[in-house]
Amino acid sequence: MTVRRSDTGTVILDGVCAVEDAEPLLQMLQATPAAVVDWTQCRQLHTAVLQVILASGIAPIGPCGDVWVKQWLAPELPQKEAGG
Amino acid sequence: MSALEEQFVTEARELILQATDNLIALERDGGPERVDSVFRAFHTLKGSAGVVELPAISIMLHAAEDLLDSVRHGTHGAGAEIVDAALACLDQVSRWVDNFEAAGALPSRAGEDGRAMAERLRSLLPGRTGEQSVLPAPDRLKEGGRGALPEWVSHLIAAERDAMTSRMPDGPMLATAISYEPLAGCFYNGDDPLQLMQQLPDLLAFHIEPREPFVPLADIDPYTCNLRLRAISAANRDEIASIFRLVPDQIQIFGVPPEALPAAAKHITPSELSLVQKVIEAQCELLRVPGRTDGLAGCVGAAARVAENALRHGRHLHLADTVGRAGALALAQHDAGPLLSALEATLAAFASFPSTMVPDGDGRPNTTATSERPTDRVLRVSEAKIEALVNLTGELVVARNALSYSIRQFDKDLGREVARSIQRDRDAIDRLVTELHSTVLQLRMVPVAQLFGSFPRLVRDVARQLHKKVELVTHGETAEVDKTIMDRLFEPMVHLVRNAVDHGVEDPEQRRAAGKSEAATISIAASRSGDRLLVEVTDDGRGIDPAVVRRTASEKLILSPEELTALTDEEVVDLVFAAGFSTASSVSDISGRGIGMDVVRTAIEQIGGRVSLESKVGIGTTVRLDLPTTIAMSRIMVVEAGGQSFGIAMDSVSETVRVKPDRVSTIKNNDGFVFRDRVVPIISLAELMNLPGHKRDAAQSRLLVVMETAGRSAAFEIDAIRDRLDVVLKPMQGLLAGARGYAGTTLLGNGQVLLVLDVKEILP
């Protein structure tokens, strides 16, 4: 799964997150609005997925694995630094 | 190109033709049905452009539709202005369809050109209020054209000033601002707006925001796009328009003048360039250390970061991005390979910079120009014809099976009966194969209507340009001809029709003075006669005056005065086909460069046709084309000379005769004989082909093939006539492609390759 929940409850975006990942991500965020989203492994982010992140107002733990998003979008988002 | 796209190309061409015809008819006689059919053609065309997602075409056709709609509802007459605009719109679509077929995409400026054309069409709308328009395109264009920059651009520049400063290339520059508001349903169309933005070269600043404030998470529809993406790029407008060519209705593009931009940080010097280079080389060294497994991730990550920063410092933004991506990939794969090769590619790109060149921030090679691909023509075939072909093939299989059975019988008892039965089956197969072949050839037959279709437009445009009034009448559009012939007939026909309007038809005043109606009539008629197609182009213009032709021919030294006096008036008129002849006193840009008619004759003869001309002064001119209907089959005569067989096209053979030696007279070293009141030279084919001729008995009669081609006659002396065949002539290929004197080759039943002579070429 490109969108999954880890054992600790972190929502992980992994690999190429395509348009169809928007819905499961939204459901997870609706279920746990305070969830931690980790997008460091996400290699490519679809606009629809990004829109869900933007709409939720959460700050994913970064940096984003999608280099373009990391460079051009991350400054626009409230951001937490990755642990390691 | 997908099947859908191929179908679009074919259909679009047909619809363009149909719409053009209807527009011209509309202009000529008006009438509500005409408007309706024009409207329908535009509407269908717009629909198919929508299916293959060519919004630039849709935008334009939408505007044309609005305009035609106002004509349809009587708010507006179908004046020449409107017809001109609609035709120009069709021309644009036609050009784009060609581009689309060749390159699989529209040109990069298509979106903007389409909007400009839409604007032009809408400007013709009565009291244009823009109400009919669902597209805000024209207003957007106005906003984007000139004048004040939208506020967001300066806001974005202000917010990103520092970052932009470091990304700015040197020198004076004009940046481009893009505002992209994807449609709410764009995700369903497979759009990924972010992906499009990522394709922007030389990005300077980027901002994404919701169009409407986001609703609470519980109520959100993840598949409705509510975003607005804005960016400033150092790339030029065309490049950007080409990236967004599929969504021209969703973007606005603005030119940002240099004074609105922050100044570049500093000048980059060659020494800095070499510093960047050294840093990257060092990273390569580091990555090349073999057998490293521990700490590979750290090493790759560090190398990627250092190289990326160095490149960014040197303002090789695109290269920096590439290296960044390669670094991420290398990390994901736990393999330094991708990063290393990206770095090596970067160094190679550096090496190709001239030493004084300032990097342009774009390490990519220019997108190569779309290579010219020969147009792939689609043949539309009626179902009935295919069905006939399939049935025939089925019968052929049955007949073949019967033959196999007969052969088994033959094995059992070597009876005569069996042999006869095999013979019968063979005959059946023979018949079917013949039929099959002719049916297959039928597949290539197309009605000449497809050819005639382009002439109403041509006549209209040329006549309008010359201020003449011309009516075009066509007959026999259903006559069918091989597609190859029709394609090759197009250019000569264009010449003829242009000539007729330009030279044949008089000015309205002259016509009135001559007691004719002001509007001239040009008729194009096709008819089948056996296996020939006759096409006649007739005008009721001034005709060709033999006296003028005589004068011109002697002025242009085409013939000597003696030769000219020897010619009859009809023969003189035929001189217009001579190379370098043009009767028009001044060269116009329509015709009359003196290359017209001889080109026509050559082109028609190349496809095995003949051209003749008939003209009466003051009454008009008729050009008659006599054409084969198929190019695939040719009837040849197989002759033998010097121990070899040759084919001679029957088209050029007028007779075969046996001549007694006493009828042959020798003039100098050449033999000749009188045949139908003309002296025909005799040429030994064996000698001509450099083959050993056999000793001739002086008293023996000689076998001659009399040929007539290009107005000359000659007789080939041969040893024997072997056969008459219908063959498929293959052009000379490979090593023989350049061999002159041969029309092609064909395979004989015994497997022998027969060379078919090009009589016109080998006649001395």
JSON list of C-alpha atoms in Angstrom, two decimals, chain B residues 231-314:
[
{"chain": "B", "resi": 231, "resn": "ALA", "atom": "CA", "xyz": [4.42, 30.07, -10.59]},
{"chain": "B", "resi": 232, "resn": "ILE", "atom": "CA", "xyz": [7.01, 32.34, -12.08]},
{"chain": "B", "resi": 233, "resn": "SER", "atom": "CA", "xyz": [9.48, 30.85, -14.50]},
{"chain": "B", "resi": 234, "resn": "ALA", "atom": "CA", "xyz": [12.43, 32.17, -16.44]},
{"chain": "B", "resi": 235, "resn": "ALA", "atom": "CA", "xyz": [11.37, 30.09, -19.45]},
{"chain": "B", "resi": 236, "resn": "ASN", "atom": "CA", "xyz": [9.75, 31.79, -22.39]},
{"chain": "B", "resi": 237, "resn": "ARG", "atom": "CA", "xyz": [6.06, 31.92, -23.07]},
{"chain": "B", "resi": 238, "resn": "ASP", "atom": "CA", "xyz": [6.07, 29.39, -25.91]},
{"chain": "B", "resi": 239, "resn": "GLU", "atom": "CA", "xyz": [7.79, 26.78, -23.85]},
{"chain": "B", "resi": 240, "resn": "ILE", "atom": "CA", "xyz": [5.27, 27.23, -21.08]},
{"chain": "B", "resi": 241, "resn": "ALA", "atom": "CA", "xyz": [2.29, 27.29, -23.41]},
{"chain": "B", "resi": 242, "resn": "SER", "atom": "CA", "xyz": [3.47, 23.98, -24.82]},
{"chain": "B", "resi": 243, "resn": "ILE", "atom": "CA", "xyz": [3.54, 22.38, -21.36]},
{"chain": "B", "resi": 244, "resn": "PHE", "atom": "CA", "xyz": [-0.03, 23.51, -20.71]},
{"chain": "B", "resi": 245, "resn": "ARG", "atom": "CA", "xyz": [-1.23, 22.87, -24.24]},
{"chain": "B", "resi": 246, "resn": "LEU", "atom": "CA", "xyz": [-3.90, 20.46, -23.05]},
{"chain": "B", "resi": 247, "resn": "VAL", "atom": "CA", "xyz": [-5.43, 22.88, -20.58]},
{"chain": "B", "resi": 248, "resn": "PRO", "atom": "CA", "xyz": [-5.26, 26.25, -22.36]},
{"chain": "B", "resi": 249, "resn": "ASP", "atom": "CA", "xyz": [-8.64, 27.20, -20.96]},
{"chain": "B", "resi": 250, "resn": "GLN", "atom": "CA", "xyz": [-7.42, 26.76, -17.39]},
{"chain": "B", "resi": 251, "resn": "ILE", "atom": "CA", "xyz": [-4.28, 28.83, -17.45]},
{"chain": "B", "resi": 252, "resn": "GLN", "atom": "CA", "xyz": [-3.32, 32.45, -17.73]},
{"chain": "B", "resi": 253, "resn": "ILE", "atom": "CA", "xyz": [0.15, 33.39, -18.85]},
{"chain": "B", "resi": 254, "resn": "PHE", "atom": "CA", "xyz": [1.68, 36.80, -18.24]},
{"chain": "B", "resi": 255, "resn": "GLY", "atom": "CA", "xyz": [4.97, 38.23, -19.34]},
{"chain": "B", "resi": 256, "resn": "VAL", "atom": "CA", "xyz": [6.85, 39.67, -16.36]},
{"chain": "B", "resi": 257, "resn": "PRO", "atom": "CA", "xyz": [9.09, 42.60, -17.34]},
{"chain": "B", "resi": 258, "resn": "PRO", "atom": "CA", "xyz": [12.66, 42.58, -16.00]},
{"chain": "B", "resi": 259, "resn": "GLU", "atom": "CA", "xyz": [12.04, 45.64, -13.79]},
{"chain": "B", "resi": 260, "resn": "ALA", "atom": "CA", "xyz": [9.43, 43.70, -11.83]},
{"chain": "B", "resi": 261, "resn": "LEU", "atom": "CA", "xyz": [11.96, 41.01, -10.99]},
{"chain": "B", "resi": 262, "resn": "PRO", "atom": "CA", "xyz": [14.60, 41.05, -8.29]},
{"chain": "B", "resi": 263, "resn": "ALA", "atom": "CA", "xyz": [18.10, 41.43, -9.72]},
{"chain": "B", "resi": 264, "resn": "ALA", "atom": "CA", "xyz": [20.27, 38.39, -10.11]},
{"chain": "B", "resi": 265, "resn": "ALA", "atom": "CA", "xyz": [22.46, 37.73, -7.09]},
{"chain": "B", "resi": 266, "resn": "LYS", "atom": "CA", "xyz": [25.75, 38.08, -8.81]},
{"chain": "B", "resi": 267, "resn": "HIS", "atom": "CA", "xyz": [27.61, 37.27, -11.92]},
{"chain": "B", "resi": 268, "resn": "ILE", "atom": "CA", "xyz": [29.00, 33.82, -12.25]},
{"chain": "B", "resi": 269, "resn": "THR", "atom": "CA", "xyz": [32.60, 33.71, -13.31]},
{"chain": "B", "resi": 270, "resn": "PRO", "atom": "CA", "xyz": [34.38, 30.96, -15.20]},
{"chain": "B", "resi": 271, "resn": "SER", "atom": "CA", "xyz": [36.39, 30.22, -12.08]},
{"chain": "B", "resi": 272, "resn": "GLU", "atom": "CA", "xyz": [33.18, 29.63, -10.17]},
{"chain": "B", "resi": 273, "resn": "LEU", "atom": "CA", "xyz": [31.99, 27.37, -12.93]},
{"chain": "B", "resi": 274, "resn": "SER", "atom": "CA", "xyz": [35.15, 25.31, -12.61]},
{"chain": "B", "resi": 275, "resn": "LEU", "atom": "CA", "xyz": [34.71, 25.28, -8.84]},
{"chain": "B", "resi": 276, "resn": "VAL", "atom": "CA", "xyz": [31.25, 23.77, -9.21]},
{"chain": "B", "resi": 277, "resn": "GLN", "atom": "CA", "xyz": [32.74, 21.30, -11.61]},
{"chain": "B", "resi": 278, "resn": "LYS", "atom": "CA", "xyz": [35.47, 20.35, -9.14]},
{"chain": "B", "resi": 279, "resn": "VAL", "atom": "CA", "xyz": [32.96, 19.84, -6.35]},
{"chain": "B", "resi": 280, "resn": "ILE", "atom": "CA", "xyz": [30.95, 17.48, -8.54]},
{"chain": "B", "resi": 281, "resn": "GLU", "atom": "CA", "xyz": [34.07, 15.62, -9.65]},
{"chain": "B", "resi": 282, "resn": "ALA", "atom": "CA", "xyz": [34.98, 15.12, -5.98]},
{"chain": "B", "resi": 283, "resn": "GLN", "atom": "CA", "xyz": [31.54, 13.64, -5.29]},
{"chain": "B", "resi": 284, "resn": "CYS", "atom": "CA", "xyz": [31.99, 11.28, -8.19]},
{"chain": "B", "resi": 285, "resn": "GLU", "atom": "CA", "xyz": [35.36, 10.13, -6.79]},
{"chain": "B", "resi": 286, "resn": "LEU", "atom": "CA", "xyz": [33.71, 9.51, -3.46]},
{"chain": "B", "resi": 287, "resn": "LEU", "atom": "CA", "xyz": [30.92, 7.48, -4.96]},
{"chain": "B", "resi": 288, "resn": "ARG", "atom": "CA", "xyz": [33.26, 5.44, -7.13]},
{"chain": "B", "resi": 289, "resn": "VAL", "atom": "CA", "xyz": [35.03, 3.90, -4.10]},
{"chain": "B", "resi": 290, "resn": "PRO", "atom": "CA", "xyz": [34.21, 0.23, -4.65]},
{"chain": "B", "resi": 291, "resn": "GLY", "atom": "CA", "xyz": [32.72, -2.25, -2.24]},
{"chain": "B", "resi": 292, "resn": "ARG", "atom": "CA", "xyz": [31.24, 0.26, 0.13]},
{"chain": "B", "resi": 293, "resn": "THR", "atom": "CA", "xyz": [28.22, -1.05, 1.93]},
{"chain": "B", "resi": 294, "resn": "ASP", "atom": "CA", "xyz": [28.46, 0.45, 5.39]},
{"chain": "B", "resi": 295, "resn": "GLY", "atom": "CA", "xyz": [27.36, 4.02, 5.45]},
{"chain": "B", "resi": 296, "resn": "LEU", "atom": "CA", "xyz": [26.43, 3.96, 1.79]},
{"chain": "B", "resi": 297, "resn": "ALA", "atom": "CA", "xyz": [23.21, 5.79, 2.51]},
{"chain": "B", "resi": 298, "resn": "GLY", "atom": "CA", "xyz": [25.06, 8.53, 4.36]},
{"chain": "B", "resi": 299, "resn": "CYS", "atom": "CA", "xyz": [27.64, 8.84, 1.62]},
{"chain": "B", "resi": 300, "resn": "VAL", "atom": "CA", "xyz": [25.03, 9.00, -1.16]},
{"chain": "B", "resi": 301, "resn": "GLY", "atom": "CA", "xyz": [22.89, 11.46, 0.76]},
{"chain": "B", "resi": 302, "resn": "ALA", "atom": "CA", "xyz": [25.85, 13.73, 1.48]},
{"chain": "B", "resi": 303, "resn": "ALA", "atom": "CA", "xyz": [27.16, 13.59, -2.08]},
{"chain": "B", "resi": 304, "resn": "ALA", "atom": "CA", "xyz": [23.73, 14.38, -3.51]},
{"chain": "B", "resi": 305, "resn": "ARG", "atom": "CA", "xyz": [23.27, 17.32, -1.13]},
{"chain": "B", "resi": 306, "resn": "VAL", "atom": "CA", "xyz": [26.71, 18.77, -1.80]},
{"chain": "B", "resi": 307, "resn": "ALA", "atom": "CA", "xyz": [26.37, 18.42, -5.58]},
{"chain": "B", "resi": 308, "resn": "GLU", "atom": "CA", "xyz": [22.85, 19.82, -5.57]},
{"chain": "B", "resi": 309, "resn": "ASN", "atom": "CA", "xyz": [23.87, 22.83, -3.51]},
{"chain": "B", "resi": 310, "resn": "ALA", "atom": "CA", "xyz": [26.89, 23.47, -5.66]},
{"chain": "B", "resi": 311, "resn": "LEU", "atom": "CA", "xyz": [24.77, 23.37, -8.79]},
{"chain": "B", "resi": 312, "resn": "ARG", "atom": "CA", "xyz": [22.17, 25.63, -7.27]},
{"chain": "B", "resi": 313, "resn": "HIS", "atom": "CA", "xyz": [24.92, 28.01, -6.29]},
{"chain": "B", "resi": 314, "resn": "GLY", "atom": "CA", "xyz": [26.09, 27.97, -9.89]}
]
